[in-house]
Amino acid sequence: MRELSLNVLDIAQNSITAGAKRIRILIREDRQRNLLQIRVEDDGCGMTPEQVKQVCDPFYTSRTTRKVGLGVPLFKMAAEMTGGSFRIDSVRDAGTKVDAEFCTDHVDMIPLGDINSTVILLIRCNPCLDFEFRRRIGEEELSLDTALLRGELGENIPLNDADVLQWIAEYLEQETRRLLSGAQSTPAAAPQTS
Ligand SMILES: Nc1ncnc2c1ncn2[C@@H]1O[C@H](COP(=O)(O)OP(=O)(O)O)[C@@H](O)[C@H]1O
Ligand SMILES: [Mg+2]
């Protein structure tokens, strides 16, 4: 996959298949240390410790229609290729947390890509589920929580209403711009004048 946002889509899709009602996507960039952390957390059916061990193996899947599950192994590989790390914490009947850490200055680093489109696609296709998306670069953070948005919209307007999706897209675009410009205008060591 050429964009990590597509891996995130696959990992969140696993959460949906696991019956999650609330999915959190957390992205944290430390540009000084060249680190990118991605976490996908859900309240789905979870896995046993044995399943967690197997799930990183490309020949394990609970699907019966296809023998090989690749979503998790590919995400793990994308992280480890950069010298980063990967872990899954899962509790049966409680939920799953997938954590990947990337060394962004490594030659094999895959760009994050269009993460906003991934979030919008998830909301559009799953308007009854809740998604919390947070992206942080240094001290700046953007956040979107569809549970809050749902409360504001009331019962009659679904989250996949065209105007609502348009609003979300514009909000994320504007917030991403703020985040990225803040990251660029924060020099590692600003000269002090007194
Ligand atoms: N968030 C999750 N909650 C519960 N089970 C999961 C989760 N993510 C992955 N799994 C389990 O791991 C298996 C492998 O996932 P994956 O590598 O994405 O392949 P696939 O989705 O094609 O089966 C899934 O079939 C499922 O049994
Ligand atoms: Mg999958």
PDB file of C-alpha atoms and ligand atoms in Angstrom:
ATOM      1  CA  MET A   1       0.000   0.000   0.000  1.00  0.00           C
ATOM      2  CA  ARG A   2       1.368   3.370  -0.925  1.00  0.00           C
ATOM      3  CA  GLU A   3      -0.394   5.344   1.787  1.00  0.00           C
ATOM      4  CA  LEU A   4      -0.667   4.471   5.474  1.00  0.00           C
ATOM      5  CA  SER A   5      -4.179   5.955   5.418  1.00  0.00           C
ATOM      6  CA  LEU A   6      -5.206   2.888   3.389  1.00  0.00           C
ATOM      7  CA  ASN A   7      -3.747   0.579   6.031  1.00  0.00           C
ATOM      8  CA  VAL A   8      -5.711   2.534   8.632  1.00  0.00           C
ATOM      9  CA  LEU A   9      -8.869   2.002   6.586  1.00  0.00           C
ATOM     10  CA  ASP A  10      -8.231  -1.742   6.612  1.00  0.00           C
ATOM     11  CA  ILE A  11      -7.518  -1.827  10.360  1.00  0.00           C
ATOM     12  CA  ALA A  12     -10.674   0.197  11.108  1.00  0.00           C
ATOM     13  CA  GLN A  13     -12.609  -2.166   8.843  1.00  0.00           C
ATOM     14  CA  ASN A  14     -11.483  -5.027  11.110  1.00  0.00           C
ATOM     15  CA  SER A  15     -12.939  -3.093  14.063  1.00  0.00           C
ATOM     16  CA  ILE A  16     -16.255  -2.739  12.238  1.00  0.00           C
ATOM     17  CA  THR A  17     -16.289  -6.460  11.417  1.00  0.00           C
ATOM     18  CA  ALA A  18     -15.597  -7.084  15.119  1.00  0.00           C
ATOM     19  CA  GLY A  19     -18.866  -5.311  15.947  1.00  0.00           C
ATOM     20  CA  ALA A  20     -17.338  -2.127  17.340  1.00  0.00           C
ATOM     21  CA  LYS A  21     -19.687   0.761  18.105  1.00  0.00           C
ATOM     22  CA  ARG A  22     -16.958   3.301  18.702  1.00  0.00           C
ATOM     23  CA  ILE A  23     -13.634   3.472  16.907  1.00  0.00           C
ATOM     24  CA  ARG A  24     -10.810   5.852  17.766  1.00  0.00           C
ATOM     25  CA  ILE A  25      -8.109   6.770  15.272  1.00  0.00           C
ATOM     26  CA  LEU A  26      -5.232   8.594  16.907  1.00  0.00           C
ATOM     27  CA  ILE A  27      -2.253   9.940  15.015  1.00  0.00           C
ATOM     28  CA  ARG A  28       0.661  11.597  16.646  1.00  0.00           C
ATOM     29  CA  GLU A  29       3.693  13.068  14.932  1.00  0.00           C
ATOM     30  CA  ASP A  30       6.854  14.123  16.660  1.00  0.00           C
ATOM     31  CA  ARG A  31       8.762  15.915  13.941  1.00  0.00           C
ATOM     32  CA  GLN A  32      11.764  16.581  16.141  1.00  0.00           C
ATOM     33  CA  ARG A  33      12.244  12.867  16.802  1.00  0.00           C
ATOM     34  CA  ASN A  34      11.004  11.786  13.352  1.00  0.00           C
ATOM     35  CA  LEU A  35       8.319   9.577  14.854  1.00  0.00           C
ATOM     36  CA  LEU A  36       4.783   8.867  13.730  1.00  0.00           C
ATOM     37  CA  GLN A  37       2.428   6.892  15.936  1.00  0.00           C
ATOM     38  CA  ILE A  38      -0.860   5.496  14.732  1.00  0.00           C
ATOM     39  CA  ARG A  39      -3.393   3.911  17.054  1.00  0.00           C
ATOM     40  CA  VAL A  40      -6.726   2.343  16.117  1.00  0.00           C
ATOM     41  CA  GLU A  41      -8.793   1.422  19.147  1.00  0.00           C
ATOM     42  CA  ASP A  42     -12.213  -0.233  19.240  1.00  0.00           C
ATOM     43  CA  ASP A  43     -14.839  -1.647  21.580  1.00  0.00           C
ATOM     44  CA  GLY A  44     -15.495  -4.685  19.403  1.00  0.00           C
ATOM     45  CA  CYS A  45     -15.437  -8.393  20.249  1.00  0.00           C
ATOM     46  CA  GLY A  46     -11.702  -8.482  20.910  1.00  0.00           C
ATOM     47  CA  MET A  47      -9.418 -11.466  20.569  1.00  0.00           C
ATOM     48  CA  THR A  48      -7.950 -14.124  22.804  1.00  0.00           C
ATOM     49  CA  PRO A  49      -4.175 -13.959  23.429  1.00  0.00           C
ATOM     50  CA  GLU A  50      -3.822 -16.894  21.070  1.00  0.00           C
ATOM     51  CA  GLN A  51      -5.703 -15.068  18.297  1.00  0.00           C
ATOM     52  CA  VAL A  52      -3.579 -11.971  18.810  1.00  0.00           C
ATOM     53  CA  LYS A  53      -0.459 -14.058  18.287  1.00  0.00           C
ATOM     54  CA  GLN A  54      -1.872 -15.601  15.124  1.00  0.00           C
ATOM     55  CA  VAL A  55      -3.256 -12.416  13.664  1.00  0.00           C
ATOM     56  CA  CYS A  56       0.167 -11.057  12.738  1.00  0.00           C
ATOM     57  CA  ASP A  57       0.770 -14.199  10.721  1.00  0.00           C
ATOM     58  CA  PRO A  58      -0.353 -13.624   7.103  1.00  0.00           C
ATOM     59  CA  PHE A  59      -1.948 -17.056   6.917  1.00  0.00           C
ATOM     60  CA  TYR A  60      -4.366 -16.437   9.764  1.00  0.00           C
ATOM     61  CA  THR A  61      -7.907 -15.117   9.251  1.00  0.00           C
ATOM     62  CA  SER A  62     -11.280 -15.904  10.852  1.00  0.00           C
ATOM     63  CA  ARG A  63     -12.931 -15.408   7.483  1.00  0.00           C
ATOM     64  CA  THR A  64     -14.138 -18.527   5.778  1.00  0.00           C
ATOM     65  CA  THR A  65     -14.404 -17.055   2.284  1.00  0.00           C
ATOM     66  CA  ARG A  66     -10.708 -16.270   1.955  1.00  0.00           C
ATOM     67  CA  LYS A  67      -7.791 -18.082   3.475  1.00  0.00           C
ATOM     68  CA  VAL A  68      -5.295 -15.270   3.823  1.00  0.00           C
ATOM     69  CA  GLY A  69      -5.823 -12.156   5.940  1.00  0.00           C
ATOM     70  CA  LEU A  70      -3.313  -9.432   5.202  1.00  0.00           C
ATOM     71  CA  GLY A  71      -4.607  -6.248   6.818  1.00  0.00           C
ATOM     72  CA  VAL A  72      -2.740  -6.640  10.081  1.00  0.00           C
ATOM     73  CA  PRO A  73       0.477  -8.208   8.706  1.00  0.00           C
ATOM     74  CA  LEU A  74       0.802  -5.452   6.087  1.00  0.00           C
ATOM     75  CA  PHE A  75       0.383  -2.691   8.643  1.00  0.00           C
ATOM     76  CA  LYS A  76       2.893  -4.391  10.948  1.00  0.00           C
ATOM     77  CA  MET A  77       5.350  -4.754   8.099  1.00  0.00           C
ATOM     78  CA  ALA A  78       4.964  -1.097   7.058  1.00  0.00           C
ATOM     79  CA  ALA A  79       5.937  -0.048  10.606  1.00  0.00           C
ATOM     80  CA  GLU A  80       8.758  -2.528  11.132  1.00  0.00           C
ATOM     81  CA  MET A  81      10.280  -1.749   7.719  1.00  0.00           C
ATOM     82  CA  THR A  82      11.039   1.742   8.989  1.00  0.00           C
ATOM     83  CA  GLY A  83      12.696   0.465  12.164  1.00  0.00           C
ATOM     84  CA  GLY A  84       9.483   1.185  14.065  1.00  0.00           C
ATOM     85  CA  SER A  85       7.321  -1.119  16.139  1.00  0.00           C
ATOM     86  CA  PHE A  86       3.908  -2.722  16.231  1.00  0.00           C
ATOM     87  CA  ARG A  87       1.665  -4.178  18.917  1.00  0.00           C
ATOM     88  CA  ILE A  88      -1.871  -5.323  19.489  1.00  0.00           C
ATOM     89  CA  ASP A  89      -3.547  -5.249  22.884  1.00  0.00           C
ATOM     90  CA  SER A  90      -6.871  -6.993  22.920  1.00  0.00           C
ATOM     91  CA  VAL A  91      -9.338  -8.231  25.503  1.00  0.00           C
ATOM     92  CA  ARG A  92     -12.059 -10.674  24.551  1.00  0.00           C
ATOM     93  CA  ASP A  93     -15.513  -9.024  24.672  1.00  0.00           C
ATOM     94  CA  ALA A  94     -13.981  -5.654  25.473  1.00  0.00           C
ATOM     95  CA  GLY A  95     -11.997  -4.378  22.511  1.00  0.00           C
ATOM     96  CA  THR A  96      -8.752  -4.062  20.643  1.00  0.00           C
ATOM     97  CA  LYS A  97      -5.973  -1.528  20.413  1.00  0.00           C
ATOM     98  CA  VAL A  98      -3.586  -1.604  17.467  1.00  0.00           C
ATOM     99  CA  ASP A  99      -0.453   0.522  17.837  1.00  0.00           C
ATOM    100  CA  ALA A 100       2.096   1.173  15.125  1.00  0.00           C
ATOM    101  CA  GLU A 101       5.118   3.412  15.354  1.00  0.00           C
ATOM    102  CA  PHE A 102       7.080   4.589  12.330  1.00  0.00           C
ATOM    103  CA  CYS A 103      10.516   6.185  11.957  1.00  0.00           C
ATOM    104  CA  THR A 104       9.614   8.826   9.408  1.00  0.00           C
ATOM    105  CA  ASP A 105      13.165   9.546   8.236  1.00  0.00           C
ATOM    106  CA  HIS A 106      13.725   5.953   7.124  1.00  0.00           C
ATOM    107  CA  VAL A 107      13.967   5.366   3.347  1.00  0.00           C
ATOM    108  CA  ASP A 108      11.169   2.794   3.520  1.00  0.00           C
ATOM    109  CA  MET A 109       8.713   5.166   5.207  1.00  0.00           C
ATOM    110  CA  ILE A 110       5.355   5.190   3.426  1.00  0.00           C
ATOM    111  CA  PRO A 111       3.585   8.574   3.584  1.00  0.00           C
ATOM    112  CA  LEU A 112       0.508   8.926   5.765  1.00  0.00           C
ATOM    113  CA  GLY A 113      -1.464  10.084   2.730  1.00  0.00           C
ATOM    114  CA  ASP A 114      -5.034  11.284   2.741  1.00  0.00           C
ATOM    115  CA  ILE A 115      -6.124  10.301   6.235  1.00  0.00           C
ATOM    116  CA  ASN A 116      -9.049  12.739   6.169  1.00  0.00           C
ATOM    117  CA  SER A 117     -10.596  10.863   3.234  1.00  0.00           C
ATOM    118  CA  THR A 118     -10.238   7.606   5.150  1.00  0.00           C
ATOM    119  CA  VAL A 119     -12.122   9.116   8.107  1.00  0.00           C
ATOM    120  CA  ILE A 120     -14.836  10.572   5.868  1.00  0.00           C
ATOM    121  CA  LEU A 121     -15.263   7.270   4.032  1.00  0.00           C
ATOM    122  CA  LEU A 122     -15.636   5.412   7.333  1.00  0.00           C
ATOM    123  CA  ILE A 123     -18.289   7.868   8.518  1.00  0.00           C
ATOM    124  CA  ARG A 124     -20.131   7.814   5.197  1.00  0.00           C
ATOM    125  CA  CYS A 125     -20.308   4.012   5.098  1.00  0.00           C
ATOM    126  CA  ASN A 126     -21.044   3.567   8.823  1.00  0.00           C
ATOM    127  CA  PRO A 127     -23.265   6.460   9.926  1.00  0.00           C
ATOM    128  CA  CYS A 128     -24.542   4.547  12.970  1.00  0.00           C
ATOM    129  CA  LEU A 129     -21.092   3.985  14.434  1.00  0.00           C
ATOM    130  CA  ASP A 130     -19.055   6.582  16.234  1.00  0.00           C
ATOM    131  CA  PHE A 131     -15.595   7.644  15.170  1.00  0.00           C
ATOM    132  CA  GLU A 132     -13.178   9.724  17.134  1.00  0.00           C
ATOM    133  CA  PHE A 133     -10.299  11.078  15.076  1.00  0.00           C
ATOM    134  CA  ARG A 134      -7.413  12.954  16.606  1.00  0.00           C
ATOM    135  CA  ARG A 135      -4.274  14.070  14.880  1.00  0.00           C
ATOM    136  CA  ARG A 136      -1.502  15.766  16.731  1.00  0.00           C
ATOM    137  CA  ILE A 137       1.684  17.326  15.415  1.00  0.00           C
ATOM    138  CA  GLY A 138       3.888  18.557  18.248  1.00  0.00           C
ATOM    139  CA  GLU A 139       1.584  20.525  20.531  1.00  0.00           C
ATOM    140  CA  GLU A 140      -1.098  21.213  17.923  1.00  0.00           C
ATOM    141  CA  GLU A 141      -4.085  18.910  17.696  1.00  0.00           C
ATOM    142  CA  LEU A 142      -7.197  18.508  15.606  1.00  0.00           C
ATOM    143  CA  SER A 143     -10.091  16.393  16.731  1.00  0.00           C
ATOM    144  CA  LEU A 144     -13.396  15.189  15.415  1.00  0.00           C
ATOM    145  CA  ASP A 145     -15.849  13.127  17.435  1.00  0.00           C
ATOM    146  CA  THR A 146     -18.993  12.015  15.653  1.00  0.00           C
ATOM    147  CA  ALA A 147     -20.694  11.302  19.008  1.00  0.00           C
ATOM    148  CA  LEU A 148     -20.547  15.035  19.770  1.00  0.00           C
ATOM    149  CA  LEU A 149     -21.588  15.921  16.257  1.00  0.00           C
ATOM    150  CA  ARG A 150     -24.497  13.482  16.453  1.00  0.00           C
ATOM    151  CA  GLY A 151     -25.676  15.207  19.627  1.00  0.00           C
ATOM    152  CA  GLU A 152     -25.626  18.593  17.893  1.00  0.00           C
ATOM    153  CA  LEU A 153     -27.425  17.350  14.790  1.00  0.00           C
ATOM    154  CA  GLY A 154     -30.255  15.653  16.649  1.00  0.00           C
ATOM    155  CA  GLU A 155     -32.002  12.434  15.719  1.00  0.00           C
ATOM    156  CA  ASN A 156     -33.335  13.425  12.312  1.00  0.00           C
ATOM    157  CA  ILE A 157     -30.117  14.208  10.493  1.00  0.00           C
ATOM    158  CA  PRO A 158     -27.832  11.218   9.849  1.00  0.00           C
ATOM    159  CA  LEU A 159     -24.073  11.632   9.832  1.00  0.00           C
ATOM    160  CA  ASN A 160     -23.932  10.587   6.181  1.00  0.00           C
ATOM    161  CA  ASP A 161     -26.224  13.420   5.084  1.00  0.00           C
ATOM    162  CA  ALA A 162     -24.461  15.111   2.139  1.00  0.00           C
ATOM    163  CA  ASP A 163     -24.321  18.522   3.838  1.00  0.00           C
ATOM    164  CA  VAL A 164     -22.961  17.019   7.037  1.00  0.00           C
ATOM    165  CA  LEU A 165     -20.243  15.108   5.151  1.00  0.00           C
ATOM    166  CA  GLN A 166     -19.369  18.280   3.277  1.00  0.00           C
ATOM    167  CA  TRP A 167     -19.089  20.153   6.562  1.00  0.00           C
ATOM    168  CA  ILE A 168     -16.866  17.425   8.030  1.00  0.00           C
ATOM    169  CA  ALA A 169     -14.633  17.478   4.935  1.00  0.00           C
ATOM    170  CA  GLU A 170     -14.210  21.254   5.121  1.00  0.00           C
ATOM    171  CA  TYR A 171     -13.632  21.170   8.864  1.00  0.00           C
ATOM    172  CA  LEU A 172     -10.922  18.511   8.544  1.00  0.00           C
ATOM    173  CA  GLU A 173      -9.297  20.317   5.638  1.00  0.00           C
ATOM    174  CA  GLN A 174      -9.178  23.604   7.502  1.00  0.00           C
ATOM    175  CA  GLU A 175      -7.936  22.000  10.717  1.00  0.00           C
ATOM    176  CA  THR A 176      -5.270  20.018   8.841  1.00  0.00           C
ATOM    177  CA  ARG A 177      -4.031  23.216   7.234  1.00  0.00           C
ATOM    178  CA  ARG A 178      -3.789  24.825  10.663  1.00  0.00           C
ATOM    179  CA  LEU A 179      -1.943  21.808  12.032  1.00  0.00           C
ATOM    180  CA  LEU A 180       0.547  21.620   9.166  1.00  0.00           C
ATOM    181  CA  SER A 181       1.282  25.339   9.103  1.00  0.00           C
ATOM    182  CA  GLY A 182       1.804  25.318  12.870  1.00  0.00           C
ATOM    183  CA  ALA A 183       4.223  22.431  12.493  1.00  0.00           C
ATOM    184  CA  GLN A 184       6.201  24.281   9.836  1.00  0.00           C
ATOM    185  CA  SER A 185       6.377  27.541  11.731  1.00  0.00           C
ATOM    186  CA  THR A 186       7.780  25.906  14.853  1.00  0.00           C
ATOM    187  CA  PRO A 187      11.545  25.904  14.355  1.00  0.00           C
ATOM    188  CA  ALA A 188      13.595  23.419  16.387  1.00  0.00           C
ATOM    189  CA  ALA A 189      15.397  26.215  18.212  1.00  0.00           C
ATOM    190  CA  ALA A 190      14.042  29.696  17.688  1.00  0.00           C
ATOM    191  CA  PRO A 191      16.566  32.466  18.307  1.00  0.00           C
ATOM    192  CA  GLN A 192      15.623  34.354  21.454  1.00  0.00           C
ATOM    193  CA  THR A 193      15.549  38.122  21.537  1.00  0.00           C
ATOM    194  CA  SER A 194      15.038  39.963  24.759  1.00  0.00           C
TER     195      SER A 194
HETATM  196  N1  LIG B   1     -10.045  -5.135  15.823  1.00  0.00           N
HETATM  197  C1  LIG B   1     -10.239  -6.458  15.794  1.00  0.00           C
HETATM  198  N2  LIG B   1     -11.114  -7.067  16.629  1.00  0.00           N
HETATM  199  C2  LIG B   1     -11.295  -8.406  16.604  1.00  0.00           C
HETATM  200  N3  LIG B   1     -10.649  -9.234  15.754  1.00  0.00           N
HETATM  201  C3  LIG B   1      -9.779  -8.707  14.890  1.00  0.00           C
HETATM  202  C4  LIG B   1      -9.506  -7.308  14.860  1.00  0.00           C
HETATM  203  N4  LIG B   1      -8.583  -7.072  13.897  1.00  0.00           N
HETATM  204  C5  LIG B   1      -8.280  -8.264  13.364  1.00  0.00           C
HETATM  205  N5  LIG B   1      -8.991  -9.250  13.939  1.00  0.00           N
HETATM  206  C6  LIG B   1      -8.919 -10.688  13.623  1.00  0.00           C
HETATM  207  O1  LIG B   1      -7.752 -10.896  12.847  1.00  0.00           O
HETATM  208  C7  LIG B   1      -8.074 -11.481  11.578  1.00  0.00           C
HETATM  209  C8  LIG B   1      -7.097 -10.998  10.519  1.00  0.00           C
HETATM  210  O2  LIG B   1      -7.299  -9.633  10.171  1.00  0.00           O
HETATM  211  P1  LIG B   1      -6.688  -9.081   8.838  1.00  0.00           P
HETATM  212  O3  LIG B   1      -5.213  -9.322   8.845  1.00  0.00           O
HETATM  213  O4  LIG B   1      -7.100  -7.679   8.632  1.00  0.00           O
HETATM  214  O5  LIG B   1      -7.309 -10.013   7.723  1.00  0.00           O
HETATM  215  P2  LIG B   1      -8.860 -10.118   7.298  1.00  0.00           P
HETATM  216  O6  LIG B   1      -9.541  -8.843   7.736  1.00  0.00           O
HETATM  217  O7  LIG B   1      -8.781 -10.246   5.813  1.00  0.00           O
HETATM  218  O8  LIG B   1      -9.391 -11.339   7.970  1.00  0.00           O
HETATM  219  C9  LIG B   1      -9.535 -11.108  11.350  1.00  0.00           C
HETATM  220  O9  LIG B   1     -10.158 -12.033  10.504  1.00  0.00           O
HETATM  221  C10 LIG B   1     -10.085 -11.150  12.778  1.00  0.00           C
HETATM  222  O10 LIG B   1     -10.366 -12.470  13.155  1.00  0.00           O
HETATM  223 MG    MG B   2      -8.785  -6.882   7.584  1.00  0.00          MG
END
